[in-house]
DNA sequence: GTCGACCTATATCGAGCCTATATAGCGTGG
DNA sequence: CCACGCTATATAGGCTCGATATAGGTCGAC
């Protein structure tokens, strides 16, 4: 999903500055399947404003840069819904960790187990943060998304733990 | 993982042209966690060649563009292993589908169920292709990667089927 | 109390990557 | 016989990211 559409989507839930949009995308619930950086958000908002899909009011602040609060227009809502209705782009997943594991045979064995351990710890952390968020009341769609991501992470974690156990058993047998 | 590193990795498994590298990345097993386009592969190979990490021999073909067959050098192997040893970039996942589901409340209900159905079918297809590939003999790392991706897709599919069933039940109750 | 670290808030630049397009002959199916 | 898809390379334009710049505010540590 391009940054334009992400911005429009977040603005359907309420007015926001570019900075606030960035924070929202980083939150659990979004972070696992959508991303956007400042370098793409600010130009996107400017272009959306030019096109009349978004309006801006500058709130002057003393001795601080103006807060440029963005509001989605009726045309913006229409454009957003239209873009969700047309065929969606494919999912894209990139995992440097899995890529590296493809070449585990070229790496020292102890480094591979450290990598695996670190990745497991990292996944555990993501999962526990998701489960904390699960307590808060949320919109239907948010619960759906969190549930899907949680299911995926839990399955990956299971798999990784089994693989680690296998590696340890093999190593122990070799040491005999 | 950047395209340079992806190219080097594939070349550790054998010589290849840019075109062949593209095909390899598209294959099941790679496609689910790494990507690269022609527009990034060709420049990457040229730069790797300049840097001495890759060597090229042009195989002239009659009435066709030369096949530029790339071979990884010893320096290239060292650089590749070194890049796998240093801290890996974070995983990145983008799912326009999950993003769209976040805004299901703004869309017509029947369109949402069509989206869900299409995504389920798509995931089923990916999973069955992975299970076919499972039959072929493969390197340790490839089995690990396929296993991880399979576990993730299977869990997502389970979750989606349950959610679909819930939606249908709710719809049936509403129709009463 | 004051210093460093972090937060709000905007913005741009360079680098990296993707999409679409161009070229060109060959094989295959309808 | 024609359209489509495959092999094979390459580039232009546009989108996105990461890093950096600016600038004052808050808050905890020492």
Coordinates of C-alpha atoms (C1' of nucleotides) in Angstrom, one line a residue:
Chain A
X1 CA 0.0 0.0 0.0
X2 CA 1.5 3.3 -0.9
X3 CA 2.1 6.1 1.6
X4 CA -0.6 8.3 0.1
X5 CA -3.2 5.6 0.9
X6 CA -1.8 5.0 4.3
X7 CA -2.1 8.7 5.1
X8 CA -5.6 8.9 3.9
X9 CA -6.6 5.8 5.9
X10 CA -5.2 7.2 9.1
X11 CA -6.9 10.5 8.5
X12 CA -10.3 8.8 8.2
X13 CA -9.9 8.1 11.9
X14 CA -9.3 11.7 12.8
X15 CA -7.2 14.8 12.0
X16 CA -3.4 14.5 12.4
X17 CA -0.1 16.1 11.7
X18 CA 2.6 14.3 9.7
X19 CA 4.4 13.5 12.9
X20 CA 1.2 11.9 14.4
X21 CA 0.7 9.8 11.3
X22 CA 4.2 8.5 11.6
X23 CA 3.6 7.6 15.2
X24 CA 0.4 5.8 14.4
X25 CA 2.0 3.7 11.7
X26 CA 4.7 2.7 14.1
X27 CA 2.2 1.5 16.7
X28 CA 1.6 -2.2 17.2
X29 CA -1.3 -3.1 14.9
X30 CA 0.1 -1.1 12.0
X31 CA 3.8 -1.8 12.2
X32 CA 3.5 -5.4 11.3
X33 CA 2.0 -4.9 7.8
X34 CA 2.4 -1.2 6.9
X35 CA 5.3 1.3 7.0
X36 CA 6.0 4.9 6.1
X37 CA 8.9 7.3 6.8
X38 CA 9.0 11.1 7.2
X39 CA 10.7 11.4 3.9
X40 CA 7.6 9.9 2.2
X41 CA 4.8 11.2 4.5
X42 CA 5.5 14.9 4.2
X43 CA 5.7 15.0 0.4
X44 CA 2.6 12.7 0.3
X45 CA 0.6 15.1 2.5
X46 CA 1.6 18.0 0.3
X47 CA 0.5 16.3 -2.8
X48 CA -2.7 15.1 -1.3
X49 CA -3.4 18.8 -0.3
X50 CA -2.7 20.0 -3.8
X51 CA -5.1 17.4 -5.2
X52 CA -7.8 18.5 -2.7
X53 CA -8.0 15.1 -1.0
X54 CA -6.8 16.7 2.3
X55 CA -7.1 20.1 3.8
X56 CA -4.6 21.8 6.2
X57 CA -4.8 24.3 8.9
X58 CA -1.6 25.6 10.4
X59 CA -1.7 26.0 14.2
X60 CA 0.9 28.5 15.1
X61 CA 2.8 27.6 18.2
X62 CA 5.1 29.9 20.1
X63 CA 8.8 29.3 19.4
X64 CA 8.0 26.0 17.6
X65 CA 7.3 25.1 14.1
X66 CA 3.6 25.3 13.2
X67 CA 1.6 22.2 13.7
X68 CA 0.1 21.5 10.3
X69 CA -3.1 19.6 11.1
X70 CA -4.5 17.7 8.2
X71 CA -8.1 16.8 7.6
X72 CA -9.4 14.4 5.0
X73 CA -12.0 15.9 2.6
X74 CA -15.1 14.3 1.2
X75 CA -13.2 13.7 -2.1
X76 CA -10.4 12.2 0.0
X77 CA -12.7 9.7 1.6
X78 CA -14.2 8.7 -1.8
X79 CA -10.7 8.3 -3.2
X80 CA -9.6 6.2 -0.2
X81 CA -12.5 3.8 -0.4
X82 CA -12.1 3.6 -4.2
X83 CA -8.4 2.6 -3.8
X84 CA -9.4 -0.1 -1.3
X85 CA -12.0 -1.5 -3.7
X86 CA -9.7 -2.0 -6.7
X87 CA -7.4 -5.0 -6.9
X88 CA -4.9 -4.9 -4.0
X89 CA -1.2 -5.1 -4.5
X90 CA 0.4 -8.4 -3.4
X91 CA 1.8 -8.9 0.1
X92 CA 5.5 -8.3 0.4
X93 CA 7.7 -9.9 3.0
X94 CA 11.4 -9.4 3.5
X95 CA 13.3 -11.3 6.2
X96 CA 17.1 -10.8 6.2
X97 CA 17.2 -13.5 9.0
X98 CA 15.5 -16.2 6.9
X99 CA 17.7 -15.2 3.9
X100 CA 20.8 -15.6 6.1
X101 CA 19.6 -19.0 7.3
X102 CA 19.6 -20.1 3.7
X103 CA 23.3 -19.8 3.8
X104 CA 23.9 -21.3 7.3
X105 CA 26.3 -23.8 5.8
X106 CA 28.7 -20.9 5.1
X107 CA 28.7 -19.6 8.6
X108 CA 30.2 -20.7 11.9
X109 CA 27.8 -22.9 13.8
X110 CA 27.9 -20.9 17.0
X111 CA 27.0 -17.8 15.1
X112 CA 24.0 -19.4 13.5
X113 CA 22.7 -20.5 17.0
X114 CA 23.2 -17.0 18.3
X115 CA 21.3 -15.6 15.3
X116 CA 18.5 -18.1 15.9
X117 CA 18.4 -17.2 19.6
X118 CA 18.3 -13.5 19.0
X119 CA 15.5 -13.9 16.4
X120 CA 13.4 -16.0 18.8
X121 CA 13.8 -13.4 21.6
X122 CA 12.8 -10.7 19.2
X123 CA 9.7 -12.6 18.0
X124 CA 8.8 -13.3 21.7
X125 CA 8.9 -9.6 22.4
X126 CA 6.8 -8.7 19.4
X127 CA 4.2 -11.3 20.4
X128 CA 4.0 -10.2 24.0
X129 CA 3.5 -6.5 23.0
X130 CA 0.7 -7.7 20.7
X131 CA -0.9 -9.6 23.5
X132 CA -0.8 -6.5 25.8
X133 CA -2.5 -4.5 23.1
X134 CA -5.1 -7.2 22.9
X135 CA -6.5 -6.0 26.3
X136 CA -7.4 -2.6 25.0
X137 CA -10.8 -2.1 23.3
X138 CA -10.4 -1.8 19.6
X139 CA -12.3 -1.5 16.3
X140 CA -13.4 -4.7 14.6
X141 CA -10.8 -4.4 11.9
X142 CA -8.0 -3.8 14.4
X143 CA -8.9 -7.0 16.3
X144 CA -8.9 -8.9 13.0
X145 CA -5.4 -7.6 12.0
X146 CA -3.9 -8.2 15.5
X147 CA -5.3 -11.7 15.6
X148 CA -3.9 -12.5 12.2
X149 CA -0.5 -11.2 13.0
X150 CA -0.5 -12.9 16.4
X151 CA -1.4 -16.2 14.9
X152 CA 1.5 -15.9 12.4
X153 CA 4.1 -14.9 15.0
X154 CA 3.0 -17.6 17.4
X155 CA 3.3 -20.3 14.7
X156 CA 6.7 -19.0 13.7
X157 CA 7.8 -19.0 17.3
X158 CA 6.7 -22.6 17.8
X159 CA 8.6 -23.6 14.7
X160 CA 11.8 -21.8 15.7
X161 CA 11.8 -23.4 19.2
X162 CA 11.4 -26.8 17.7
X163 CA 14.3 -26.2 15.3
X164 CA 16.5 -24.9 18.1
X165 CA 15.8 -28.0 20.2
X166 CA 16.7 -30.2 17.2
X167 CA 20.0 -28.3 16.7
X168 CA 20.9 -28.6 20.4
X169 CA 20.1 -32.4 20.4
X170 CA 22.3 -32.9 17.3
X171 CA 25.1 -30.9 18.8
X172 CA 24.9 -32.9 22.1
X173 CA 25.0 -36.2 20.2
X174 CA 28.0 -35.0 18.2
X175 CA 29.8 -34.1 21.5
X176 CA 29.4 -37.6 22.8
Chain B
X1 CA 18.6 -7.6 2.7
X2 CA 19.8 -5.4 -0.1
X3 CA 20.0 -6.5 -3.7
X4 CA 23.8 -6.6 -3.7
X5 CA 23.8 -9.2 -1.0
X6 CA 21.0 -11.2 -2.6
X7 CA 23.0 -11.4 -5.8
X8 CA 26.2 -12.5 -4.0
X9 CA 24.2 -15.1 -2.1
X10 CA 22.7 -16.7 -5.2
X11 CA 26.1 -16.6 -6.9
X12 CA 27.6 -18.7 -4.1
X13 CA 25.4 -21.5 -5.3
X14 CA 26.7 -21.2 -8.9
X15 CA 27.3 -18.9 -11.8
X16 CA 24.4 -17.0 -13.2
X17 CA 23.2 -14.2 -15.5
X18 CA 21.2 -11.3 -14.2
X19 CA 18.1 -12.9 -15.7
X20 CA 18.8 -16.2 -14.0
X21 CA 19.2 -14.4 -10.6
X22 CA 15.8 -12.8 -11.1
X23 CA 14.2 -16.2 -11.8
X24 CA 15.9 -17.7 -8.7
X25 CA 14.6 -15.0 -6.4
X26 CA 11.1 -15.5 -7.8
X27 CA 11.1 -19.2 -7.1
X28 CA 9.2 -20.6 -4.1
X29 CA 11.6 -20.6 -1.2
X30 CA 13.0 -17.2 -2.0
X31 CA 9.9 -15.3 -3.0
X32 CA 8.4 -15.3 0.5
X33 CA 11.2 -13.4 2.2
X34 CA 13.4 -11.8 -0.5
X35 CA 12.8 -9.8 -3.7
X36 CA 14.7 -8.0 -6.4
X37 CA 13.8 -6.5 -9.7
X38 CA 15.8 -6.1 -13.0
X39 CA 16.1 -2.4 -12.4
X40 CA 18.1 -3.2 -9.2
X41 CA 19.8 -6.4 -10.2
X42 CA 21.6 -5.2 -13.3
X43 CA 23.1 -2.0 -11.7
X44 CA 24.0 -4.1 -8.6
X45 CA 25.9 -6.7 -10.7
X46 CA 27.8 -3.9 -12.5
X47 CA 28.8 -2.3 -9.3
X48 CA 29.9 -5.6 -7.8
X49 CA 32.0 -6.3 -10.9
X50 CA 33.7 -2.9 -10.5
X51 CA 34.4 -3.7 -6.9
X52 CA 36.0 -7.0 -7.8
X53 CA 33.4 -9.0 -5.8
X54 CA 32.1 -10.6 -9.0
X55 CA 33.7 -11.4 -12.4
X56 CA 31.9 -11.6 -15.7
X57 CA 32.4 -13.5 -19.0
X58 CA 30.3 -12.6 -22.0
X59 CA 29.0 -15.6 -23.9
X60 CA 28.3 -14.3 -27.4
X61 CA 25.1 -15.8 -28.8
X62 CA 24.0 -15.5 -32.4
X63 CA 21.3 -12.9 -33.0
X64 CA 20.7 -12.5 -29.3
X65 CA 22.1 -10.2 -26.7
X66 CA 25.3 -11.7 -25.0
X67 CA 24.8 -13.8 -22.0
X68 CA 26.8 -12.1 -19.2
X69 CA 27.6 -14.9 -16.9
X70 CA 28.7 -13.8 -13.4
X71 CA 31.0 -15.6 -11.1
X72 CA 31.5 -14.7 -7.4
X73 CA 35.2 -14.1 -6.6
X74 CA 37.0 -15.1 -3.4
X75 CA 36.7 -11.5 -2.2
X76 CA 33.0 -11.7 -3.0
X77 CA 32.5 -14.7 -0.8
X78 CA 34.4 -13.1 2.0
X79 CA 32.2 -9.9 1.7
X80 CA 29.0 -12.0 1.6
X81 CA 29.8 -14.0 4.7
X82 CA 30.9 -10.7 6.5
X83 CA 27.6 -9.1 5.6
X84 CA 25.6 -12.0 7.0
X85 CA 27.7 -11.8 10.2
X86 CA 27.0 -8.2 11.1
X87 CA 23.6 -7.2 12.7
X88 CA 20.8 -8.1 10.3
X89 CA 18.2 -5.5 9.2
X90 CA 14.7 -5.9 10.7
X91 CA 12.1 -8.0 8.9
X92 CA 9.6 -5.9 6.9
X93 CA 6.1 -7.0 6.1
X94 CA 3.6 -5.2 4.0
X95 CA 0.1 -6.5 3.5
X96 CA -2.3 -4.3 1.6
X97 CA -5.0 -6.8 2.4
X98 CA -4.6 -6.6 6.2
X99 CA -4.4 -2.8 5.8
X100 CA -7.7 -2.8 3.9
X101 CA -9.3 -5.0 6.5
X102 CA -8.5 -2.3 9.1
X103 CA -11.1 -0.2 7.3
X104 CA -13.6 -2.9 6.6
X105 CA -16.2 -0.7 8.4
X106 CA -16.0 1.8 5.4
X107 CA -16.5 -0.8 2.7
X108 CA -19.6 -2.7 1.5
X109 CA -20.0 -6.0 3.4
X110 CA -20.1 -8.2 0.4
X111 CA -16.9 -6.7 -1.0
X112 CA -15.2 -7.4 2.3
X113 CA -16.2 -11.1 2.1
X114 CA -15.0 -11.3 -1.5
X115 CA -11.7 -9.8 -0.5
X116 CA -11.4 -12.3 2.4
X117 CA -12.3 -15.2 0.1
X118 CA -9.8 -14.2 -2.6
X119 CA -7.0 -13.8 0.0
X120 CA -7.8 -17.3 1.5
X121 CA -7.7 -18.8 -2.0
X122 CA -4.4 -17.1 -2.7
X123 CA -2.9 -18.3 0.6
X124 CA -4.0 -21.8 -0.1
X125 CA -2.3 -21.7 -3.5
X126 CA 1.0 -20.5 -2.0
X127 CA 0.8 -23.2 0.7
X128 CA 0.2 -26.0 -1.8
X129 CA 3.1 -24.8 -4.0
X130 CA 5.3 -24.9 -0.9
X131 CA 4.2 -28.4 -0.1
X132 CA 5.0 -29.6 -3.6
X133 CA 8.5 -28.1 -3.3
X134 CA 8.8 -30.0 0.0
X135 CA 9.1 -33.2 -1.9
X136 CA 12.3 -32.2 -3.7
X137 CA 15.7 -32.8 -2.0
X138 CA 17.0 -29.5 -0.7
X139 CA 19.8 -28.0 1.3
X140 CA 19.4 -27.8 5.1
X141 CA 18.8 -24.0 5.0
X142 CA 16.2 -24.3 2.3
X143 CA 14.2 -26.8 4.3
X144 CA 14.5 -24.5 7.4
X145 CA 13.2 -21.5 5.4
X146 CA 10.4 -23.4 3.7
X147 CA 9.3 -24.9 7.0
X148 CA 9.1 -21.5 8.6
X149 CA 7.2 -20.0 5.8
X150 CA 4.8 -23.0 5.6
X151 CA 4.2 -22.8 9.4
X152 CA 3.3 -19.1 9.1
X153 CA 1.0 -19.5 6.1
X154 CA -0.8 -22.5 7.6
X155 CA -1.5 -20.5 10.8
X156 CA -2.7 -17.5 8.9
X157 CA -5.0 -19.8 6.8
X158 CA -6.4 -21.4 9.9
X159 CA -7.1 -18.0 11.4
X160 CA -8.7 -16.7 8.2
X161 CA -11.0 -19.7 7.8
X162 CA -12.2 -19.3 11.4
X163 CA -12.9 -15.6 10.8
X164 CA -14.8 -16.3 7.6
X165 CA -17.0 -18.9 9.4
X166 CA -17.7 -16.3 12.1
X167 CA -18.8 -13.7 9.6
X168 CA -21.0 -16.2 7.8
X169 CA -22.7 -17.2 11.1
X170 CA -23.3 -13.6 12.0
X171 CA -24.7 -12.8 8.6
X172 CA -27.1 -15.9 8.9
X173 CA -28.3 -14.8 12.3
X174 CA -28.9 -11.2 11.0
X175 CA -31.0 -12.7 8.1
X176 CA -33.3 -14.5 10.5
Chain C
dG1 C1' 20.5 22.8 39.2
dT2 C1' 22.1 21.5 35.0
dC3 C1' 23.3 18.3 31.6
dG4 C1' 22.3 14.9 28.5
dA5 C1' 18.7 12.2 26.5
dC6 C1' 14.5 12.1 24.4
dC7 C1' 10.2 14.2 22.5
dT8 C1' 7.5 17.2 19.3
dA9 C1' 7.5 18.9 14.6
dT10 C1' 8.8 20.1 10.0
dA11 C1' 11.6 19.4 5.9
dT12 C1' 15.1 17.9 2.4
dC13 C1' 18.9 15.2 0.1
dG14 C1' 21.1 11.2 -1.6
dA15 C1' 20.8 6.5 -2.3
dG16 C1' 18.3 2.4 -3.2
dC17 C1' 14.7 0.1 -5.3
dC18 C1' 10.5 -0.7 -8.3
dT19 C1' 7.5 -0.2 -12.4
dA20 C1' 7.2 0.4 -16.9
dT21 C1' 9.3 0.5 -21.2
dA22 C1' 12.5 -0.6 -25.1
dT23 C1' 14.9 -3.9 -27.9
dA24 C1' 15.0 -8.5 -30.4
dG25 C1' 14.7 -13.0 -32.0
dC26 C1' 12.7 -17.6 -30.9
dG27 C1' 9.2 -21.2 -29.6
dT28 C1' 4.4 -22.6 -28.9
dG29 C1' -0.5 -22.8 -29.1
dG30 C1' -4.7 -21.5 -31.0
Chain D
dC1 C1' -0.4 -16.8 -39.0
dC2 C1' -0.5 -14.1 -35.2
dA3 C1' -0.3 -13.2 -30.4
dC4 C1' 1.8 -14.4 -26.5
dG5 C1' 5.4 -15.6 -23.6
dC6 C1' 10.4 -16.7 -23.0
dT7 C1' 15.4 -15.4 -22.9
dA8 C1' 18.3 -11.4 -22.1
dT9 C1' 20.0 -6.8 -21.3
dA10 C1' 19.3 -2.0 -20.0
dT11 C1' 17.4 2.6 -18.6
dA12 C1' 14.2 6.5 -17.1
dG13 C1' 11.1 8.2 -13.8
dG14 C1' 9.1 7.9 -9.6
dC15 C1' 8.5 6.3 -4.9
dT16 C1' 10.5 5.3 -0.5
dC17 C1' 14.0 5.1 3.1
dG18 C1' 17.7 6.6 6.2
dA19 C1' 20.2 10.3 7.7
dT20 C1' 20.5 14.8 8.7
dA21 C1' 19.2 19.7 10.0
dT22 C1' 16.7 22.8 13.0
dA23 C1' 14.8 24.2 17.5
dG24 C1' 12.8 24.4 21.7
dG25 C1' 10.5 21.5 25.6
dT26 C1' 10.5 18.0 29.3
dC27 C1' 12.3 14.9 32.6
dG28 C1' 15.2 12.1 35.1
dA29 C1' 20.1 11.5 36.8
dC30 C1' 23.8 13.1 39.2

